[in-house]
Coordinates of C-alpha atoms and ligand atoms in Angstrom, one line a residue:
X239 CA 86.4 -16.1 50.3
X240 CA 89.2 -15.9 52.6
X241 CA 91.4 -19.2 53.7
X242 CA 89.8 -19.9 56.9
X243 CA 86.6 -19.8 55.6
X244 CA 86.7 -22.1 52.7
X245 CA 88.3 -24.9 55.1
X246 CA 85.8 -24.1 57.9
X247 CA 83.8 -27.3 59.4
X248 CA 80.5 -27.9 57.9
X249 CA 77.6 -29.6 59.7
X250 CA 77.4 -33.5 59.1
X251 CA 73.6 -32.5 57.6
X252 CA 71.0 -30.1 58.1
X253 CA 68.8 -32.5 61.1
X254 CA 72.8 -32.2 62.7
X255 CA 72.4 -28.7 62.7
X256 CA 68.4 -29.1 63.8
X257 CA 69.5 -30.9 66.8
X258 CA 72.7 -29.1 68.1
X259 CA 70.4 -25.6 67.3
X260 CA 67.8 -27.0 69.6
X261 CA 70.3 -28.6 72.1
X262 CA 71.4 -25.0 72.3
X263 CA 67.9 -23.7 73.1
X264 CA 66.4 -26.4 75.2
X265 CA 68.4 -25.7 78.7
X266 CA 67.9 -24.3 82.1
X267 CA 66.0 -21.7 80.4
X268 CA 63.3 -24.0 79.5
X269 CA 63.3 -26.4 82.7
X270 CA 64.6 -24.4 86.1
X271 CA 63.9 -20.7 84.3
X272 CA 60.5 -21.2 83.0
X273 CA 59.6 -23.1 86.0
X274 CA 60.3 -20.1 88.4
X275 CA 59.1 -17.1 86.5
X276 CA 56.3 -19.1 85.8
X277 CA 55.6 -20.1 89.5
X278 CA 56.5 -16.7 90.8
X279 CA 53.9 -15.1 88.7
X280 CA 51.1 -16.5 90.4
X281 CA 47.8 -15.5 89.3
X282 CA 49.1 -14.6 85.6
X283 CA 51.4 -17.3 84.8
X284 CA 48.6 -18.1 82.1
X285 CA 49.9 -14.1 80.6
X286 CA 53.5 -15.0 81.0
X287 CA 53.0 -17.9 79.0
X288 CA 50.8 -16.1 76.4
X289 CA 53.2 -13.3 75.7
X290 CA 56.2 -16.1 75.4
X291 CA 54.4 -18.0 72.9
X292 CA 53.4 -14.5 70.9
X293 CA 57.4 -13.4 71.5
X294 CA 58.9 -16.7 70.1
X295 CA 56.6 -16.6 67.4
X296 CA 56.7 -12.4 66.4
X297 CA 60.0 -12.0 67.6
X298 CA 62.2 -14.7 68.1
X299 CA 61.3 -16.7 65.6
X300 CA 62.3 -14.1 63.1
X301 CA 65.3 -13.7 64.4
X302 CA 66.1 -16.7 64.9
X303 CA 66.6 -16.8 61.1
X304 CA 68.4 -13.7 60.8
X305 CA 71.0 -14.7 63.3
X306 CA 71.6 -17.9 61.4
X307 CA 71.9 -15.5 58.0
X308 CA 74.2 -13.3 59.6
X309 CA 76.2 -16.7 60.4
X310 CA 76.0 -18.3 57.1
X311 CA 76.4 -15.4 54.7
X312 CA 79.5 -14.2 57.0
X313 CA 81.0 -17.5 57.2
X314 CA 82.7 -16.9 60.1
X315 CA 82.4 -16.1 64.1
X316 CA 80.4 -13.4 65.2
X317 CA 82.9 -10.8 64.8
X318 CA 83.9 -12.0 61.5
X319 CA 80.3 -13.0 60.1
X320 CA 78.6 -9.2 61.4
X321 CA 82.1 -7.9 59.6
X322 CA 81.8 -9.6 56.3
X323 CA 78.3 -9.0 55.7
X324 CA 78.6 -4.9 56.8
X325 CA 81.8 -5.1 54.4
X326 CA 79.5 -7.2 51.6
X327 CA 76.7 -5.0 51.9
X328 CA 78.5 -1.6 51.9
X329 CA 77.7 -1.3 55.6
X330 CA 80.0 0.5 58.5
X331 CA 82.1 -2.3 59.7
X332 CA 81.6 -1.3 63.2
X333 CA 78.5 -3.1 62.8
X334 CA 81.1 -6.4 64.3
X335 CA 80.8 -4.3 67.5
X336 CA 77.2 -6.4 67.5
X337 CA 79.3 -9.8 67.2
X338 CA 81.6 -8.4 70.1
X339 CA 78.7 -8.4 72.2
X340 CA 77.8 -11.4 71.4
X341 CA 80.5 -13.4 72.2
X342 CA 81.4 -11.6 75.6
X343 CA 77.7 -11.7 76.6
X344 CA 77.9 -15.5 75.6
X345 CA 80.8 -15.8 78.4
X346 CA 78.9 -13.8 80.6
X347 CA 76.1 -15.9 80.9
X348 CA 77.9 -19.0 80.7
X349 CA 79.8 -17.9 83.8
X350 CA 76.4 -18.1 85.9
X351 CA 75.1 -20.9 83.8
X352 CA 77.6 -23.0 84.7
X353 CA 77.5 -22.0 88.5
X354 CA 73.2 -23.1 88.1
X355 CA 74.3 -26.2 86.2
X356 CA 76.5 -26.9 89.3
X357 CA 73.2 -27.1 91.5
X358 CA 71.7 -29.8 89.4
X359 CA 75.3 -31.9 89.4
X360 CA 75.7 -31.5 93.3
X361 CA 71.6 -32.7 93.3
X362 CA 72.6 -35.6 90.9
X363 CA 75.3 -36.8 93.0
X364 CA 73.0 -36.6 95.7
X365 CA 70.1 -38.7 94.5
X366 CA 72.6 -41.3 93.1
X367 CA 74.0 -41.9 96.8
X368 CA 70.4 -42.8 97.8
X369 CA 68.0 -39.6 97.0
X370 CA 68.0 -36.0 98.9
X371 CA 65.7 -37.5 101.2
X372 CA 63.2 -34.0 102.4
X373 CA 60.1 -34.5 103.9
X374 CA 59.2 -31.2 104.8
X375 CA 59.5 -27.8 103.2
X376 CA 61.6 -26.7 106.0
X377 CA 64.0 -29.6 105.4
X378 CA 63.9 -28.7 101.7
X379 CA 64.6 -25.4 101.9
X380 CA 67.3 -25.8 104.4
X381 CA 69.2 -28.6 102.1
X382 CA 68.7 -26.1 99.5
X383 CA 70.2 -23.5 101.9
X384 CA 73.2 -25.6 102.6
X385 CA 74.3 -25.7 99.2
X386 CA 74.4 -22.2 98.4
X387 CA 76.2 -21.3 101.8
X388 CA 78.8 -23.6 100.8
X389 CA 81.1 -22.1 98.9
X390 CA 83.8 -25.0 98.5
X391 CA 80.3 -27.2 97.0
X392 CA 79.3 -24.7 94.7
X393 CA 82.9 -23.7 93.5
X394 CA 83.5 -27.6 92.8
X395 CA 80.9 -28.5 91.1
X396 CA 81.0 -25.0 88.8
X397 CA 84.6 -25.8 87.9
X398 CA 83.0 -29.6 87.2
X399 CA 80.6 -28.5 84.4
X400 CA 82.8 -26.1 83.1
X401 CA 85.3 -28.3 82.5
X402 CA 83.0 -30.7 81.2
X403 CA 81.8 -27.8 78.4
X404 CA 85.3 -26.8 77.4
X405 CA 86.4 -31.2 77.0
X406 CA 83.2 -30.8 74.2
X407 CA 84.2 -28.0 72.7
X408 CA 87.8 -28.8 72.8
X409 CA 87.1 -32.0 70.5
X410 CA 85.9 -29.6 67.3
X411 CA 82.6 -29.1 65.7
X412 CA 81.6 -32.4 64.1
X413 CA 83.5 -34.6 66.7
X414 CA 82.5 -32.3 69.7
X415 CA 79.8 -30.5 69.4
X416 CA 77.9 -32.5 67.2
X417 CA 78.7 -35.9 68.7
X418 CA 77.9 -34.8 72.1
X419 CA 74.2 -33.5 71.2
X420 CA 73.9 -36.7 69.0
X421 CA 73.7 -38.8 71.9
X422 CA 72.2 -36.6 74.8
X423 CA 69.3 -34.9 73.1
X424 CA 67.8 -38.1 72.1
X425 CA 68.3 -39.3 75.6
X426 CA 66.6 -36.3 77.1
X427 CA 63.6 -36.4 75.3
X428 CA 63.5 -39.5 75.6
X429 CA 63.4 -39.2 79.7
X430 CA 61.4 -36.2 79.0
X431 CA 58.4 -37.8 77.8
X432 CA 59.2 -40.8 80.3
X433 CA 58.7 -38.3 83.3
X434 CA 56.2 -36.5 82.2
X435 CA 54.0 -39.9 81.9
X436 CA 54.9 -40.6 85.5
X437 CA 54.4 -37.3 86.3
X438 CA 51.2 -37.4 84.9
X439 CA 50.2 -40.6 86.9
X440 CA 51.5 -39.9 90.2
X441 CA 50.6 -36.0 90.1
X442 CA 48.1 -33.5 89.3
X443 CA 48.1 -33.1 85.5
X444 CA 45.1 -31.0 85.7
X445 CA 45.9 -28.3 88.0
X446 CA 49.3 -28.4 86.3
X447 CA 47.3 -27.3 83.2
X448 CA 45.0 -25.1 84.7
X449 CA 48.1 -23.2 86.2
X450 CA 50.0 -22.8 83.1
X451 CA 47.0 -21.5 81.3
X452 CA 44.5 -20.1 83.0
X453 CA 44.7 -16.7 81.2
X454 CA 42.9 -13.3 82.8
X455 CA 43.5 -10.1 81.3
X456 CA 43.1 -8.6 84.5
X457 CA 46.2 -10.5 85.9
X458 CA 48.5 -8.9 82.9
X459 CA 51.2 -6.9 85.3
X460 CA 53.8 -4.5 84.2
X461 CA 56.7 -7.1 84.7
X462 CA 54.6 -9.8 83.0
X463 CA 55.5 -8.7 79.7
X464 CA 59.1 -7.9 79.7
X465 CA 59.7 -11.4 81.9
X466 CA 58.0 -13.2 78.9
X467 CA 60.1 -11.6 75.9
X468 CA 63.3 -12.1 78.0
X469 CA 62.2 -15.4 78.6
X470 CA 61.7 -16.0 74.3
X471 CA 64.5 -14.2 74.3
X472 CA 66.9 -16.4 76.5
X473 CA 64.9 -20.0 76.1
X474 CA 65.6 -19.4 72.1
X475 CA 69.6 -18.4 72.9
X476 CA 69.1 -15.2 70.5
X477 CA 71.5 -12.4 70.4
X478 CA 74.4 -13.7 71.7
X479 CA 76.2 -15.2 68.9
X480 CA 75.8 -18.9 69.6
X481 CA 73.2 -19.6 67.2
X482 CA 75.4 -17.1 64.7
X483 CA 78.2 -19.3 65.5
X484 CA 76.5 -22.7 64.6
X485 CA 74.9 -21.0 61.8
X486 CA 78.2 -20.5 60.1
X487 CA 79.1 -24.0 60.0
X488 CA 75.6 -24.7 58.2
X489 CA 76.0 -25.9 54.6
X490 CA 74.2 -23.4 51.8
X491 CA 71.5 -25.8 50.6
X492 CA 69.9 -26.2 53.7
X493 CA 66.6 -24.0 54.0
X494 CA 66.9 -21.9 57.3
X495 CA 63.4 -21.0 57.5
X496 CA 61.9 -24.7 57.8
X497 CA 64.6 -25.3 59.9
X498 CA 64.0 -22.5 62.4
X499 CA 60.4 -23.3 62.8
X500 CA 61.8 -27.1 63.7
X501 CA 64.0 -25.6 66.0
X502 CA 61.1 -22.9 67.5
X503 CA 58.6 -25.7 68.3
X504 CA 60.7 -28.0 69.9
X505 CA 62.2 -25.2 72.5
X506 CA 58.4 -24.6 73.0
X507 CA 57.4 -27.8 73.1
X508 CA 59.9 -29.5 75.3
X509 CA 59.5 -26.3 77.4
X510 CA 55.8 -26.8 78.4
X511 CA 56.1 -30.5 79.0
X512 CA 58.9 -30.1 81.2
X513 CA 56.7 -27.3 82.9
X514 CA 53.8 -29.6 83.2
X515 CA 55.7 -32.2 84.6
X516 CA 57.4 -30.5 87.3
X517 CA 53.9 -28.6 88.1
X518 CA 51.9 -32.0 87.7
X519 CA 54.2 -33.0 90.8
X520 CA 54.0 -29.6 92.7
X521 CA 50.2 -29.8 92.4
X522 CA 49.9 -33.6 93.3
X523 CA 52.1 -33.4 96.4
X524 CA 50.0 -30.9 97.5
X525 CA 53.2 -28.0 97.2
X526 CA 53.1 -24.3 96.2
X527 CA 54.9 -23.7 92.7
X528 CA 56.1 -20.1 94.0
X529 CA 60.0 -21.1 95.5
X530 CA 61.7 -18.7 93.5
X531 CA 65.3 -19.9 91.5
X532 CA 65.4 -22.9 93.8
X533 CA 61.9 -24.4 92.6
X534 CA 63.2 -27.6 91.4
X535 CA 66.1 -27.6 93.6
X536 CA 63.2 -27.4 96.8
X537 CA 59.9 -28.2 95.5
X538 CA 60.7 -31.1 93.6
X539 CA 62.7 -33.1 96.1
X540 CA 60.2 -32.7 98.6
X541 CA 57.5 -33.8 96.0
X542 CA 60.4 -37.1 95.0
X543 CA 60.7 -38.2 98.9
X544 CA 56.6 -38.5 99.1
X545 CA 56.2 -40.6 95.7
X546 CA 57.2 -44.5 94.9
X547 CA 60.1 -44.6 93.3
X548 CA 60.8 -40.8 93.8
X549 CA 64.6 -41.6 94.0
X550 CA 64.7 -42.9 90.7
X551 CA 62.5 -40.1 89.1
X552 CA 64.7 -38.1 90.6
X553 CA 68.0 -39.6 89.2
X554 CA 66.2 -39.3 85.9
X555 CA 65.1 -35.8 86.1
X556 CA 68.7 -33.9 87.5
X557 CA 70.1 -36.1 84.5
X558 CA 67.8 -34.5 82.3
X559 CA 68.5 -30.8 83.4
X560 CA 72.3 -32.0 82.7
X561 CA 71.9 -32.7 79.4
X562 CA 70.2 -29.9 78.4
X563 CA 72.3 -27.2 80.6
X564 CA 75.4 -29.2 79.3
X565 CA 74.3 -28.7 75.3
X566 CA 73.2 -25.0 76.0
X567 CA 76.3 -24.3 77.3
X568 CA 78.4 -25.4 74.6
X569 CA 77.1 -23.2 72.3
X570 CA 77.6 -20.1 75.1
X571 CA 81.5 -21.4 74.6
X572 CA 81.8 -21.8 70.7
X573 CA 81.8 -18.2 69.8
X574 CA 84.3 -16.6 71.6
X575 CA 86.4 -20.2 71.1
X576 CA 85.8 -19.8 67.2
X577 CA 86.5 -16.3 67.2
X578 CA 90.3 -17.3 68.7
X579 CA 90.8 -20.4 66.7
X580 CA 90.5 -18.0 63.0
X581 CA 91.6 -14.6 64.5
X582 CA 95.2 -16.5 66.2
X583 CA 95.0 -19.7 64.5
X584 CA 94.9 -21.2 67.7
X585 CA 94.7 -24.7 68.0
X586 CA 91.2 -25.2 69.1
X587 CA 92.2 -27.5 72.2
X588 CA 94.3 -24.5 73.2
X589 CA 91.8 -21.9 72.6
X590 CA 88.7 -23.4 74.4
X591 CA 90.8 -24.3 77.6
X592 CA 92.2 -20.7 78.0
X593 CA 88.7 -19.2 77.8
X594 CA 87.3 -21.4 80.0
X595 CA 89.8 -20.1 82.1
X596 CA 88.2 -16.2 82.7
X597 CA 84.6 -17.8 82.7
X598 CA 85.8 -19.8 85.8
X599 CA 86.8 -17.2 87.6
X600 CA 84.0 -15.0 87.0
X601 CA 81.7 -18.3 88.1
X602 CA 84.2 -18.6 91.3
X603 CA 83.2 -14.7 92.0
X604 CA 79.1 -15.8 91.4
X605 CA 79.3 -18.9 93.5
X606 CA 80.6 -16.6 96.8
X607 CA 77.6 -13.9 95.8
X608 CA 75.5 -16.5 97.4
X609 CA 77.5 -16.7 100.8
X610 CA 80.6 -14.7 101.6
X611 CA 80.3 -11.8 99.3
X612 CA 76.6 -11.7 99.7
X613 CA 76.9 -8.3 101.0
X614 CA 78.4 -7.0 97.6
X615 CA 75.3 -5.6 95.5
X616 CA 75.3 -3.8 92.5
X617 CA 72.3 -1.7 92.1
X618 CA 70.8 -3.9 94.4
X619 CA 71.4 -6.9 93.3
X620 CA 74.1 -9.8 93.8
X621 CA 76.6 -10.8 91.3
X622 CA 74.0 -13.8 90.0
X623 CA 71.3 -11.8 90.0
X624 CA 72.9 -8.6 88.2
X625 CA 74.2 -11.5 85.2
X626 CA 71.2 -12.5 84.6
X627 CA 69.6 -9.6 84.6
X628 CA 71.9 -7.7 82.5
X629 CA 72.0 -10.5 80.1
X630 CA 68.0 -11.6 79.6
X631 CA 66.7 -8.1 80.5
X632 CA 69.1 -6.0 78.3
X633 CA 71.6 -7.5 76.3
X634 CA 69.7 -9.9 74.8
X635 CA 66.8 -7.9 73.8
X636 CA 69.0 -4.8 72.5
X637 CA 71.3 -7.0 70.1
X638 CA 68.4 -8.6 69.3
X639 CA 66.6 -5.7 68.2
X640 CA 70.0 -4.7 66.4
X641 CA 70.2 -7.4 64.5
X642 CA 66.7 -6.7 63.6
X643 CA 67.7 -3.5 62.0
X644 CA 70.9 -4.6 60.4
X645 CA 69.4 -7.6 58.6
X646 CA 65.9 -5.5 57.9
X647 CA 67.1 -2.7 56.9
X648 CA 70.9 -2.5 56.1
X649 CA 72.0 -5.8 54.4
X650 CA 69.4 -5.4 51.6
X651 CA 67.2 -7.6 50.2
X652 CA 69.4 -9.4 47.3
X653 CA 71.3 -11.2 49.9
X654 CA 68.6 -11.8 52.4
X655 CA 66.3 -13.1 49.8
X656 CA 69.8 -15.2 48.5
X657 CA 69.8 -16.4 51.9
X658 CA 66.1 -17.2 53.3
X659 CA 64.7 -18.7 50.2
X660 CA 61.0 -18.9 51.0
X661 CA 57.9 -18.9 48.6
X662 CA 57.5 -15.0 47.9
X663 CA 54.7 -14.5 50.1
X664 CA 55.9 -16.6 53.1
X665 CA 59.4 -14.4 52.6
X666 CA 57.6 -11.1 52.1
X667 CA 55.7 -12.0 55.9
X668 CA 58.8 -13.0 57.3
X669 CA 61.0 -10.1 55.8
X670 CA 57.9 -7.3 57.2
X671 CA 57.7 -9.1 60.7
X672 CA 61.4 -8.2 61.1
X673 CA 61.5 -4.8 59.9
X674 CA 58.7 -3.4 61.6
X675 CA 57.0 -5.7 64.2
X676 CA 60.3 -7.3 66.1
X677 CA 62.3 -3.5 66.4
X678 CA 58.8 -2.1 67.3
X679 CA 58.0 -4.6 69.7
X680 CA 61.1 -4.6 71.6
X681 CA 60.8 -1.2 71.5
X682 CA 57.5 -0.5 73.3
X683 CA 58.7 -3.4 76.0
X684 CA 61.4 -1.1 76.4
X685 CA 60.0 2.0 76.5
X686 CA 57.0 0.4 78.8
X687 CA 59.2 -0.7 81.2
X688 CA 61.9 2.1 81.5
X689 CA 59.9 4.9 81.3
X690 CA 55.9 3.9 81.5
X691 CA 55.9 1.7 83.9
X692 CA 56.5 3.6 87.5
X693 CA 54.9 6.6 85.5
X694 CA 51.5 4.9 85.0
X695 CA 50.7 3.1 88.3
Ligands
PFF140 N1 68.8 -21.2 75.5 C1 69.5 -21.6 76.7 C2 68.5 -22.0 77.7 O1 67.3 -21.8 77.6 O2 68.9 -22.5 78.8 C3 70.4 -20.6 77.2 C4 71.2 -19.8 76.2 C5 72.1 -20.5 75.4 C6 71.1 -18.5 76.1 C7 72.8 -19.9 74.4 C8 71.8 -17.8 75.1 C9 72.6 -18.5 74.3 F1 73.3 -17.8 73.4

């Protein structure tokens, strides 16, 4: 084992590594993400939700575990961990090339994250100086609008979070990372379940309900079912090294498989019950779900300026989204930052500031693709859009399905089986499911949508 590794930071415990693994899933994925696919798929959000659940479970789930494997085994950051293991298991060592694009996909989305992340500060700020007080969905939609054709609000509150993610990651792994997620995830679920009560009173459980799962077979449309396997995809943070890079700081007794499934149902869980609130209070406020990205930045307020109280909720609820966007994005930093620290022997300080620096620029470049470079498209689509797309629609799903293969069928089972030590039976399921059903399945979502798709309607 080489120097760095054997001094490397270790997790405080395995429920540490639980809760910053789950602080890294639970994020805008799961609250302003979920919210609007869901809403914009009316009439099959019931599908969407279906094919998620079936994806975290077939697919992400899996490889959830292998990622952490990769991590663990390789002791190292993505490039070194996807390098150590290819080199341990007689493999090519361009098989790193994997933990390359991990860690610049991780910036990549972190560069947009942070801009969305900004939103929620700016609407935070806002309902702490006495609520963003919208009565109509006019008035909503044009508060909304003012936001995102201000470039000098968007830009300050970006460079805002991102400083705020780099300060974290700047203090180490223990002291930072795991400090910080110490106190805010129990505070979020805490207000989580605290809204969703009120929600629940003041709104429209029901018809939340019935929205998010009224299922029709007829309603499942071509977009459906790549939208939900992106959306396991990005609400589980797989294939872009972050869960790699807080696997390698987990200590070799702890059991990855239990822990995965903790980490799994609490990204589902805390997913749907942030989707039912923020529905409950669509529903009750008489409001259409389908707003597109600025759902709860539109919707939402309007439903908080009708209801008792609604400033509060709302103080409670942009708080909420912080925390969660906050740890998500943390873990979208630690990679590339860990990958300086042992490549340069950087002080880590040093190391996360100066890549913060390139992800703030590209944000600055995604805040003006909302107002003065609008114009600028890229197949199509603005800067935002083409990030996000890139990332949830390709990247993700590609490394994921390369990990796939690499821990299916290259590593070899000796190490795997050293690594996920399961009852025989519950390995030998687990161990199948990623060599044939997760590269298959990614496959025929891939193959569906580039080539069937246009081809069979
Ligand atoms: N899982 C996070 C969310 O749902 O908001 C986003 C994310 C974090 C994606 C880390 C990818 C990642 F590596």
């Amino acid at each position: 084992m080489s120097q760095a590794a054997s001094t490397r930071s270790t997790w405080s415990n395995r429920w540490a590594f639980i809760l910053v693994a789950i602080g890294s899933a639970v994020g805008l994925g799961n609250i302003w993400k979920f919210s609007y696919i869901a809403g914009a798929s009316e009439g099959s959000v019931g599908v969407f939700i279906a094919v998620y659940l079936a994806c975290v479970a077939l697919i992400g789930l899996p490889l959830l575990m292998a990622e952490i494997l990769i991590g663990r085994r390789g002791r190292g950051n993505p490039v070194v961990a996807m390098l150590n293991t290819a080199e341990e298991s007689g493999n090519s060592p361009y098989w790193a090339l994997l933990g390359w694009v991990g860690i610049l996909g991780a910036l990549m989305i972190l560069a947009y994250y942070s801009v969305v992340s900004g939103w929620m500060l700016d609407y935070f700020w806002q309902s702490l100086a006495g609520g963003v007080d919208v009565k109509t969905a006019e008035e909503a939609e044009r508060t909304f609008g003012a936001l995102m054709a201000s470039p000098m609000r968007l830009c300050f509150w970006h460079t805002l979070f991102v400083a705020l993610t780099t300060a974290v990651i700047a203090r180490g792994v223990v002291g930072g990372i795991e400090a910080a997620n110490r106190i805010m995830l129990p505070l979020l679920f805490l207000i989580l379940v605290l809204l969703t009560l009120w929600g629940a009173v003041v709104g429209d459980m029901p018809a939340a309900l019935r929205f998010m799962f009224n299922f029709k077979t007829e309603a499942i449309k071509p977009g459906v079912v790549i939208d939900g396997m992106g959306h396991a995809f990005f609400s589980l943070s797989i294939g872009m090294g972050a869960i790699m890079a807080y696997g390698s700081y987990l200590d070799k007794k702890t059991n990855i498989g239990y822990t995965c499934a903790w980490i799994a149902i609490a990204g589902v869980f805390i997913g749907l019950l942030s989707g039912a609130a923020i529905f409950s209070l669509t529903f009750g406020y008489g409001l259409t779900p389908a707003a597109g990205p600025g759902l709860i930045l539109q919707t939402l307020p309007l439903a908080f300026s009708h209801m008792p109280g609604g400033w509060v909720f709302a103080i409670f609820f942009f708080l909420f989204v912080i925390f969660a966007a906050w740890t998500s994005a943390i873990s979208l930093l630690e990679p590339f930052v860990s990958w300086l620290t042992e490549r340069y022997g950087i002080h880590r300080a040093r190391a996360a500031w100066s890549t913060s620096v390139p992800v703030w620029l590209l944000g600055l470049a995604v805040c003006l693709s909302f107002n003065e470079w609008s114009g600028f498209k890229f197949f199509g689509r603005i800067l935002f859009d083409l990030l996000d797309h890139l990332a949830t629609r390709f990247m993700m799903p590609l490394s994921g399905l390369a990990i796939a293969i690499f821990v299916g069928w290259r590593l070899g089972k000796t190490i795997v089986a050293d690594e996920i030590r399961l009852k025989p039976r519950l390995f030998g399921l687990w161990f199948n499911v990623l060599r044939f059903v997760v590269p298959v399945g990614i496959a025929l979502v891939f193959v569906y949508e580039l080539v069937l798709r246009d081809w069979l309607q």
